[in-house]
């Protein structure tokens, strides 16, 4: 319903833009709303002025092997989302707008690869996540008073963020390294399910859900952690990854979407997703590399 409303809203916006153009004679139209790469822009398609689109994303999908992290309704929604995007990308007005565009900005490799070759010369990679200059001065590292290995993750507690996968991976890891702790910052509808999963795995002493916390407290927790884990199954940006980098912390993430663009072998460890079980094991193994090699943690963080 929301997307349909937005589609109809743009028709009205186009009528308003045409009226304003007669009065003001615009030099350029820049379509930025909703930050996706598949919704039509009627102004871009129909207004006879130079047109720039983006930055947009949306082409990233939950890897097929990880869709069982969702309930049946979630898996069905992933299929509806894929079909819906295909329909939107084949809207004649969308095609006309992409043809008219002078530049198409996209925020990750998934979206860049989705652009047909006939428009590829217009594509510019334009990541949408960032931090302020002040954030680039990392706070002093705070050592754990107990000498524990601390891993942090943060985000809205929704299925797509993959926190249940992170808990499964930590279960595999902490069995080998019991002096480790895992903190999950955020709130959302998945909290109850995550608490039940933590209880089932008997991880109450090592995994802590701290709820939503102010940003400065989050940055402080990053400073006192050893690494950031960001297991999102489908994320176009992933600003918390950039925040961890600004705090000089190594990042472990899946090699998809925005995090897959931001993280290189120089600053973290990217996991190629396969099945849930294999991916959880890979996440545990990546954490083990960081646990065993303090020099590597420092190098990646810097």
Tab-separated table of C-alpha atoms in Angstrom:
chain	number	residue	atom	x	y	z
A	1	UNK	CA	0.000	0.000	0.000
A	2	UNK	CA	2.797	2.402	0.878
A	3	UNK	CA	4.554	1.855	-2.442
A	4	UNK	CA	1.295	2.308	-4.369
A	5	UNK	CA	0.689	5.585	-2.541
A	6	UNK	CA	4.183	6.745	-3.482
A	7	UNK	CA	3.616	5.813	-7.126
A	8	UNK	CA	0.412	7.884	-7.232
A	9	UNK	CA	2.041	10.727	-5.274
A	10	UNK	CA	4.671	11.031	-7.982
A	11	UNK	CA	1.995	11.597	-10.627
A	12	UNK	CA	0.766	14.562	-8.638
A	13	UNK	CA	4.341	15.726	-8.070
A	14	UNK	CA	4.938	15.611	-11.818
A	15	UNK	CA	1.912	17.814	-12.486
A	16	UNK	CA	3.172	20.300	-9.896
A	17	UNK	CA	6.688	20.237	-11.388
A	18	UNK	CA	5.362	20.912	-14.903
A	19	UNK	CA	3.444	23.907	-13.627
A	20	UNK	CA	6.468	25.241	-11.744
A	21	UNK	CA	8.721	24.680	-14.748
A	22	UNK	CA	6.616	27.014	-16.875
A	23	UNK	CA	7.252	29.707	-14.269
A	24	UNK	CA	10.828	29.004	-13.180
A	25	UNK	CA	12.463	27.158	-16.094
A	26	UNK	CA	14.441	24.592	-14.104
A	27	UNK	CA	17.976	23.737	-15.176
A	28	UNK	CA	18.018	20.305	-13.558
A	29	UNK	CA	15.824	17.733	-11.866
A	30	UNK	CA	17.390	15.463	-9.221
A	31	UNK	CA	15.257	12.524	-8.077
A	32	UNK	CA	16.313	11.426	-4.575
A	33	UNK	CA	13.139	10.323	-2.792
A	34	UNK	CA	12.819	6.834	-1.329
A	35	UNK	CA	16.412	6.066	-2.286
A	36	UNK	CA	15.550	3.043	-4.394
A	37	UNK	CA	16.701	2.083	-7.872
A	38	UNK	CA	13.471	0.565	-9.202
A	39	UNK	CA	10.601	3.029	-8.687
A	40	UNK	CA	9.467	5.175	-11.610
A	41	UNK	CA	10.152	8.908	-11.615
A	42	UNK	CA	7.420	10.594	-13.670
A	43	UNK	CA	9.221	13.937	-13.508
A	44	UNK	CA	12.393	12.317	-14.800
A	45	UNK	CA	10.466	10.575	-17.563
A	46	UNK	CA	8.308	13.492	-18.702
A	47	UNK	CA	9.866	16.852	-17.772
A	48	UNK	CA	12.115	18.038	-20.651
A	49	UNK	CA	15.112	19.094	-18.551
A	50	UNK	CA	18.383	17.345	-17.578
A	51	UNK	CA	17.726	14.569	-15.077
A	52	UNK	CA	19.900	12.943	-12.383
A	53	UNK	CA	18.631	9.986	-10.381
A	54	UNK	CA	19.798	8.677	-7.017
A	55	UNK	CA	21.646	7.601	-5.050
A	56	UNK	CA	19.409	4.556	-4.973
A	57	UNK	CA	19.534	0.967	-3.844
A	58	UNK	CA	17.156	-1.896	-3.425
A	59	UNK	CA	18.534	-4.543	-5.753
A	60	UNK	CA	20.130	-6.428	-2.849
A	61	UNK	CA	18.255	-9.576	-1.872
A	62	UNK	CA	18.372	-12.012	1.003
A	63	UNK	CA	20.577	-14.885	-0.191
A	64	UNK	CA	18.437	-17.907	-1.005
A	65	UNK	CA	20.309	-20.114	1.431
A	66	UNK	CA	19.517	-17.734	4.316
A	67	UNK	CA	15.823	-17.198	3.649
A	68	UNK	CA	14.992	-19.945	6.143
A	69	UNK	CA	15.995	-17.433	8.816
A	70	UNK	CA	12.549	-15.946	8.051
A	71	UNK	CA	9.183	-17.481	8.911
A	72	UNK	CA	6.966	-18.603	6.023
A	73	UNK	CA	5.417	-15.140	5.750
A	74	UNK	CA	8.860	-13.566	5.496
A	75	UNK	CA	9.930	-15.958	2.757
A	76	UNK	CA	6.758	-15.226	0.825
A	77	UNK	CA	7.373	-11.504	1.228
A	78	UNK	CA	10.858	-11.882	-0.254
A	79	UNK	CA	9.265	-13.436	-3.354
A	80	UNK	CA	6.618	-10.694	-3.535
A	81	UNK	CA	9.378	-8.083	-3.221
A	82	UNK	CA	11.371	-9.666	-6.059
A	83	UNK	CA	8.361	-9.901	-8.372
A	84	UNK	CA	7.255	-6.378	-7.472
A	85	UNK	CA	10.670	-4.935	-8.293
A	86	UNK	CA	10.670	-6.772	-11.631
A	87	UNK	CA	7.312	-5.208	-12.487
A	88	UNK	CA	8.442	-1.728	-11.454
A	89	UNK	CA	11.642	-2.064	-13.505
A	90	UNK	CA	9.556	-2.882	-16.581
A	91	UNK	CA	7.182	0.071	-16.161
A	92	UNK	CA	7.331	1.992	-19.503
A	93	UNK	CA	7.692	5.278	-17.597
A	94	UNK	CA	10.578	3.863	-15.537
A	95	UNK	CA	12.321	2.767	-18.739
A	96	UNK	CA	11.745	6.184	-20.322
A	97	UNK	CA	13.159	7.913	-17.258
A	98	UNK	CA	16.268	5.701	-17.142
A	99	UNK	CA	16.792	6.360	-20.849
A	100	UNK	CA	16.504	10.114	-20.331
A	101	UNK	CA	18.706	10.238	-17.227
A	102	UNK	CA	22.088	11.933	-17.590
A	103	UNK	CA	23.429	10.164	-14.504
A	104	UNK	CA	22.230	7.250	-12.359
A	105	UNK	CA	23.751	7.126	-8.874
A	106	UNK	CA	23.640	3.800	-7.012
A	107	UNK	CA	24.731	3.060	-3.459
A	108	UNK	CA	26.064	-0.498	-3.726
A	109	UNK	CA	27.376	-3.063	-6.184
A	110	UNK	CA	24.112	-5.029	-6.207
A	111	UNK	CA	22.270	-2.047	-7.674
A	112	UNK	CA	25.089	-1.257	-10.093
A	113	UNK	CA	25.002	-4.796	-11.469
A	114	UNK	CA	21.218	-4.585	-11.911
A	115	UNK	CA	21.446	-1.662	-14.336
A	116	UNK	CA	21.139	-2.939	-17.951
A	117	UNK	CA	24.246	-2.536	-20.090
A	118	UNK	CA	22.566	0.046	-22.309
A	119	UNK	CA	22.538	2.454	-19.347
A	120	UNK	CA	25.771	1.339	-17.673
A	121	UNK	CA	27.808	4.311	-18.927
A	122	UNK	CA	25.581	6.563	-16.796
A	123	UNK	CA	26.102	4.636	-13.565
A	124	UNK	CA	28.098	6.194	-10.722
A	125	UNK	CA	28.753	4.418	-7.418
A	126	UNK	CA	27.661	6.734	-4.609
A	127	UNK	CA	27.569	5.130	-1.123
A	128	UNK	CA	24.986	6.659	1.189
A	129	UNK	CA	26.522	5.841	4.584
A	130	UNK	CA	28.979	8.097	6.351
A	131	UNK	CA	30.075	9.748	9.575
A	132	UNK	CA	30.987	13.281	10.548
A	133	UNK	CA	34.562	14.537	10.745
A	134	UNK	CA	34.277	14.508	14.533
A	135	UNK	CA	33.504	10.801	14.461
A	136	UNK	CA	36.742	10.157	12.601
A	137	UNK	CA	38.663	10.903	15.773
A	138	UNK	CA	38.256	7.542	17.504
A	139	UNK	CA	37.709	7.620	21.267
A	140	UNK	CA	40.467	6.086	23.371
A	141	UNK	CA	40.260	2.306	23.621
A	142	UNK	CA	38.836	1.088	26.897
A	143	UNK	CA	40.223	-2.294	27.901
A	144	UNK	CA	37.816	-4.862	29.304
A	145	UNK	CA	38.422	-4.985	33.077
A	146	UNK	CA	38.001	-8.771	33.012
A	147	UNK	CA	40.118	-9.379	29.928
A	148	UNK	CA	37.155	-10.802	28.023
A	149	UNK	CA	36.784	-10.773	24.241
A	150	UNK	CA	33.841	-8.476	23.514
A	151	UNK	CA	31.892	-8.366	20.263
A	152	UNK	CA	29.174	-5.789	19.594
A	153	UNK	CA	26.325	-5.657	17.109
A	154	UNK	CA	23.630	-3.010	16.704
A	155	UNK	CA	20.495	-2.268	14.717
A	156	UNK	CA	16.723	-2.575	14.715
A	157	UNK	CA	15.685	-5.982	15.993
A	158	UNK	CA	13.967	-7.162	12.826
A	159	UNK	CA	14.420	-10.430	10.938
A	160	UNK	CA	16.278	-8.899	8.006
A	161	UNK	CA	19.129	-7.784	10.291
A	162	UNK	CA	20.120	-11.404	10.887
A	163	UNK	CA	20.592	-11.260	14.656
A	164	UNK	CA	19.296	-14.815	15.124
A	165	UNK	CA	22.057	-15.967	12.770
A	166	UNK	CA	24.539	-13.990	14.882
A	167	UNK	CA	23.372	-15.734	18.065
A	168	UNK	CA	23.738	-19.149	16.388
A	169	UNK	CA	27.251	-18.207	15.292
A	170	UNK	CA	28.149	-17.023	18.794
A	171	UNK	CA	26.931	-20.334	20.230
A	172	UNK	CA	29.495	-22.131	18.036
A	173	UNK	CA	32.213	-19.656	18.979
A	174	UNK	CA	31.701	-19.422	22.731
A	175	UNK	CA	31.838	-23.208	23.110
A	176	UNK	CA	35.525	-22.939	22.155
A	177	UNK	CA	36.245	-19.584	23.794
A	178	UNK	CA	34.080	-19.178	26.914
A	179	UNK	CA	35.819	-15.925	27.917
A	180	UNK	CA	33.848	-14.092	25.214
A	181	UNK	CA	30.845	-11.804	25.409
A	182	UNK	CA	28.328	-10.682	22.779
A	183	UNK	CA	26.262	-7.484	23.117
A	184	UNK	CA	23.227	-6.711	20.950
A	185	UNK	CA	22.095	-3.054	20.967
A	186	UNK	CA	18.686	-2.174	19.553
A	187	UNK	CA	14.977	-2.746	19.940
A	188	UNK	CA	12.239	-4.155	17.751
A	189	UNK	CA	9.732	-6.958	17.222
A	190	UNK	CA	12.403	-9.701	17.189
A	191	UNK	CA	13.436	-9.127	20.807
A	192	UNK	CA	11.212	-11.844	22.249
A	193	UNK	CA	12.346	-14.425	19.687
A	194	UNK	CA	16.004	-13.555	20.305
A	195	UNK	CA	15.587	-13.911	24.069
A	196	UNK	CA	14.016	-17.342	23.575
A	197	UNK	CA	16.881	-18.357	21.301
A	198	UNK	CA	19.441	-17.147	23.849
A	199	UNK	CA	17.637	-19.114	26.567
A	200	UNK	CA	17.478	-22.271	24.417
A	201	UNK	CA	21.234	-22.095	23.809
A	202	UNK	CA	21.873	-21.276	27.504
A	203	UNK	CA	23.696	-18.079	26.608
A	204	UNK	CA	22.120	-15.754	29.181
A	205	UNK	CA	25.494	-15.170	30.857
A	206	UNK	CA	27.348	-14.343	27.652
A	207	UNK	CA	24.827	-12.642	25.327
A	208	UNK	CA	23.243	-9.373	26.450
A	209	UNK	CA	20.413	-7.430	24.837
A	210	UNK	CA	20.803	-3.842	26.041
A	211	UNK	CA	17.926	-2.244	24.107
A	212	UNK	CA	18.071	1.028	22.222
A	213	UNK	CA	20.865	3.268	23.479
A	214	UNK	CA	21.906	6.857	22.624
A	215	UNK	CA	24.376	7.144	19.762
A	216	UNK	CA	27.210	8.443	21.921
A	217	UNK	CA	26.809	5.472	24.246
A	218	UNK	CA	26.862	3.174	21.219
A	219	UNK	CA	30.122	4.749	20.028
A	220	UNK	CA	31.523	4.370	23.528
A	221	UNK	CA	30.587	0.699	23.580
A	222	UNK	CA	32.286	0.313	20.211
A	223	UNK	CA	35.428	1.819	21.665
A	224	UNK	CA	35.450	-0.758	24.460
A	225	UNK	CA	34.675	-3.722	22.186
A	226	UNK	CA	37.099	-5.844	20.195
A	227	UNK	CA	35.066	-6.111	16.986
A	228	UNK	CA	31.721	-5.330	15.394
A	229	UNK	CA	29.592	-8.100	13.922
A	230	UNK	CA	26.976	-6.956	11.384
A	231	UNK	CA	25.080	-10.020	10.118
A	232	UNK	CA	22.365	-8.221	8.117
A	233	UNK	CA	20.797	-10.470	5.479
A	234	UNK	CA	19.737	-7.593	3.234
A	235	UNK	CA	21.030	-4.063	3.800
A	236	UNK	CA	21.710	-1.364	1.218
A	237	UNK	CA	23.732	0.875	3.532
A	238	UNK	CA	24.744	-0.274	7.009
A	239	UNK	CA	25.864	2.955	8.680
A	240	UNK	CA	26.839	1.146	11.898
A	241	UNK	CA	29.618	-0.516	9.880
A	242	UNK	CA	31.047	2.915	9.038
A	243	UNK	CA	30.703	3.993	12.669
A	244	UNK	CA	32.702	0.957	13.782
A	245	UNK	CA	35.371	1.751	11.199
A	246	UNK	CA	35.557	5.322	12.523
A	247	UNK	CA	36.144	3.860	15.985
A	248	UNK	CA	39.027	1.782	14.544
A	249	UNK	CA	37.278	-1.528	15.063
A	250	UNK	CA	37.446	-4.520	12.697
A	251	UNK	CA	34.121	-5.564	11.184
A	252	UNK	CA	32.741	-8.999	10.377
A	253	UNK	CA	29.810	-8.926	7.930
A	254	UNK	CA	28.183	-10.726	5.025
A	255	UNK	CA	29.481	-9.874	1.571
A	256	UNK	CA	26.209	-8.376	0.346
A	257	UNK	CA	24.675	-4.911	-0.017
A	258	UNK	CA	26.214	-1.850	1.566
A	259	UNK	CA	28.414	-3.657	4.116
A	260	UNK	CA	29.855	-5.776	1.316
A	261	UNK	CA	30.843	-2.550	-0.437
A	262	UNK	CA	32.260	-0.764	2.617
A	263	UNK	CA	34.329	-3.604	4.054
A	264	UNK	CA	37.501	-4.785	2.330
A	265	UNK	CA	40.211	-7.198	3.454
A	266	UNK	CA	42.063	-4.163	4.822
A	267	UNK	CA	39.432	-3.345	7.437
A	268	UNK	CA	37.415	-6.463	8.167
A	269	UNK	CA	36.289	-9.941	7.221
A	270	UNK	CA	33.489	-10.524	4.710
A	271	UNK	CA	31.598	-13.808	4.633
A	272	UNK	CA	30.155	-15.208	1.417
A	273	UNK	CA	26.699	-16.423	2.482
A	274	UNK	CA	25.611	-19.999	1.768
A	275	UNK	CA	23.259	-22.000	4.001
A	276	UNK	CA	22.345	-20.828	7.500
A	277	UNK	CA	24.468	-23.503	9.173
A	278	UNK	CA	27.516	-22.914	6.979
A	279	UNK	CA	27.220	-19.128	7.267
A	280	UNK	CA	26.946	-19.312	11.057
A	281	UNK	CA	30.105	-21.453	11.102
A	282	UNK	CA	31.927	-18.974	8.852
A	283	UNK	CA	30.932	-16.107	11.165
A	284	UNK	CA	32.219	-18.092	14.140
A	285	UNK	CA	35.474	-18.843	12.317
A	286	UNK	CA	35.934	-15.157	11.434
A	287	UNK	CA	35.459	-14.241	15.066
A	288	UNK	CA	38.003	-16.888	16.011
A	289	UNK	CA	40.587	-15.295	13.696
A	290	UNK	CA	40.139	-11.984	15.463
A	291	UNK	CA	40.120	-13.604	18.904
A	292	UNK	CA	43.424	-15.384	18.318
A	293	UNK	CA	45.246	-12.527	16.613
A	294	UNK	CA	45.298	-9.244	18.516
A	295	UNK	CA	47.752	-7.806	15.986
A	296	UNK	CA	45.284	-8.522	13.170
A	297	UNK	CA	42.500	-6.812	15.119
A	298	UNK	CA	44.642	-3.708	15.498
A	299	UNK	CA	45.723	-3.711	11.861
A	300	UNK	CA	42.177	-4.062	10.525
A	301	UNK	CA	40.909	-1.445	12.973
A	302	UNK	CA	43.528	1.083	11.934
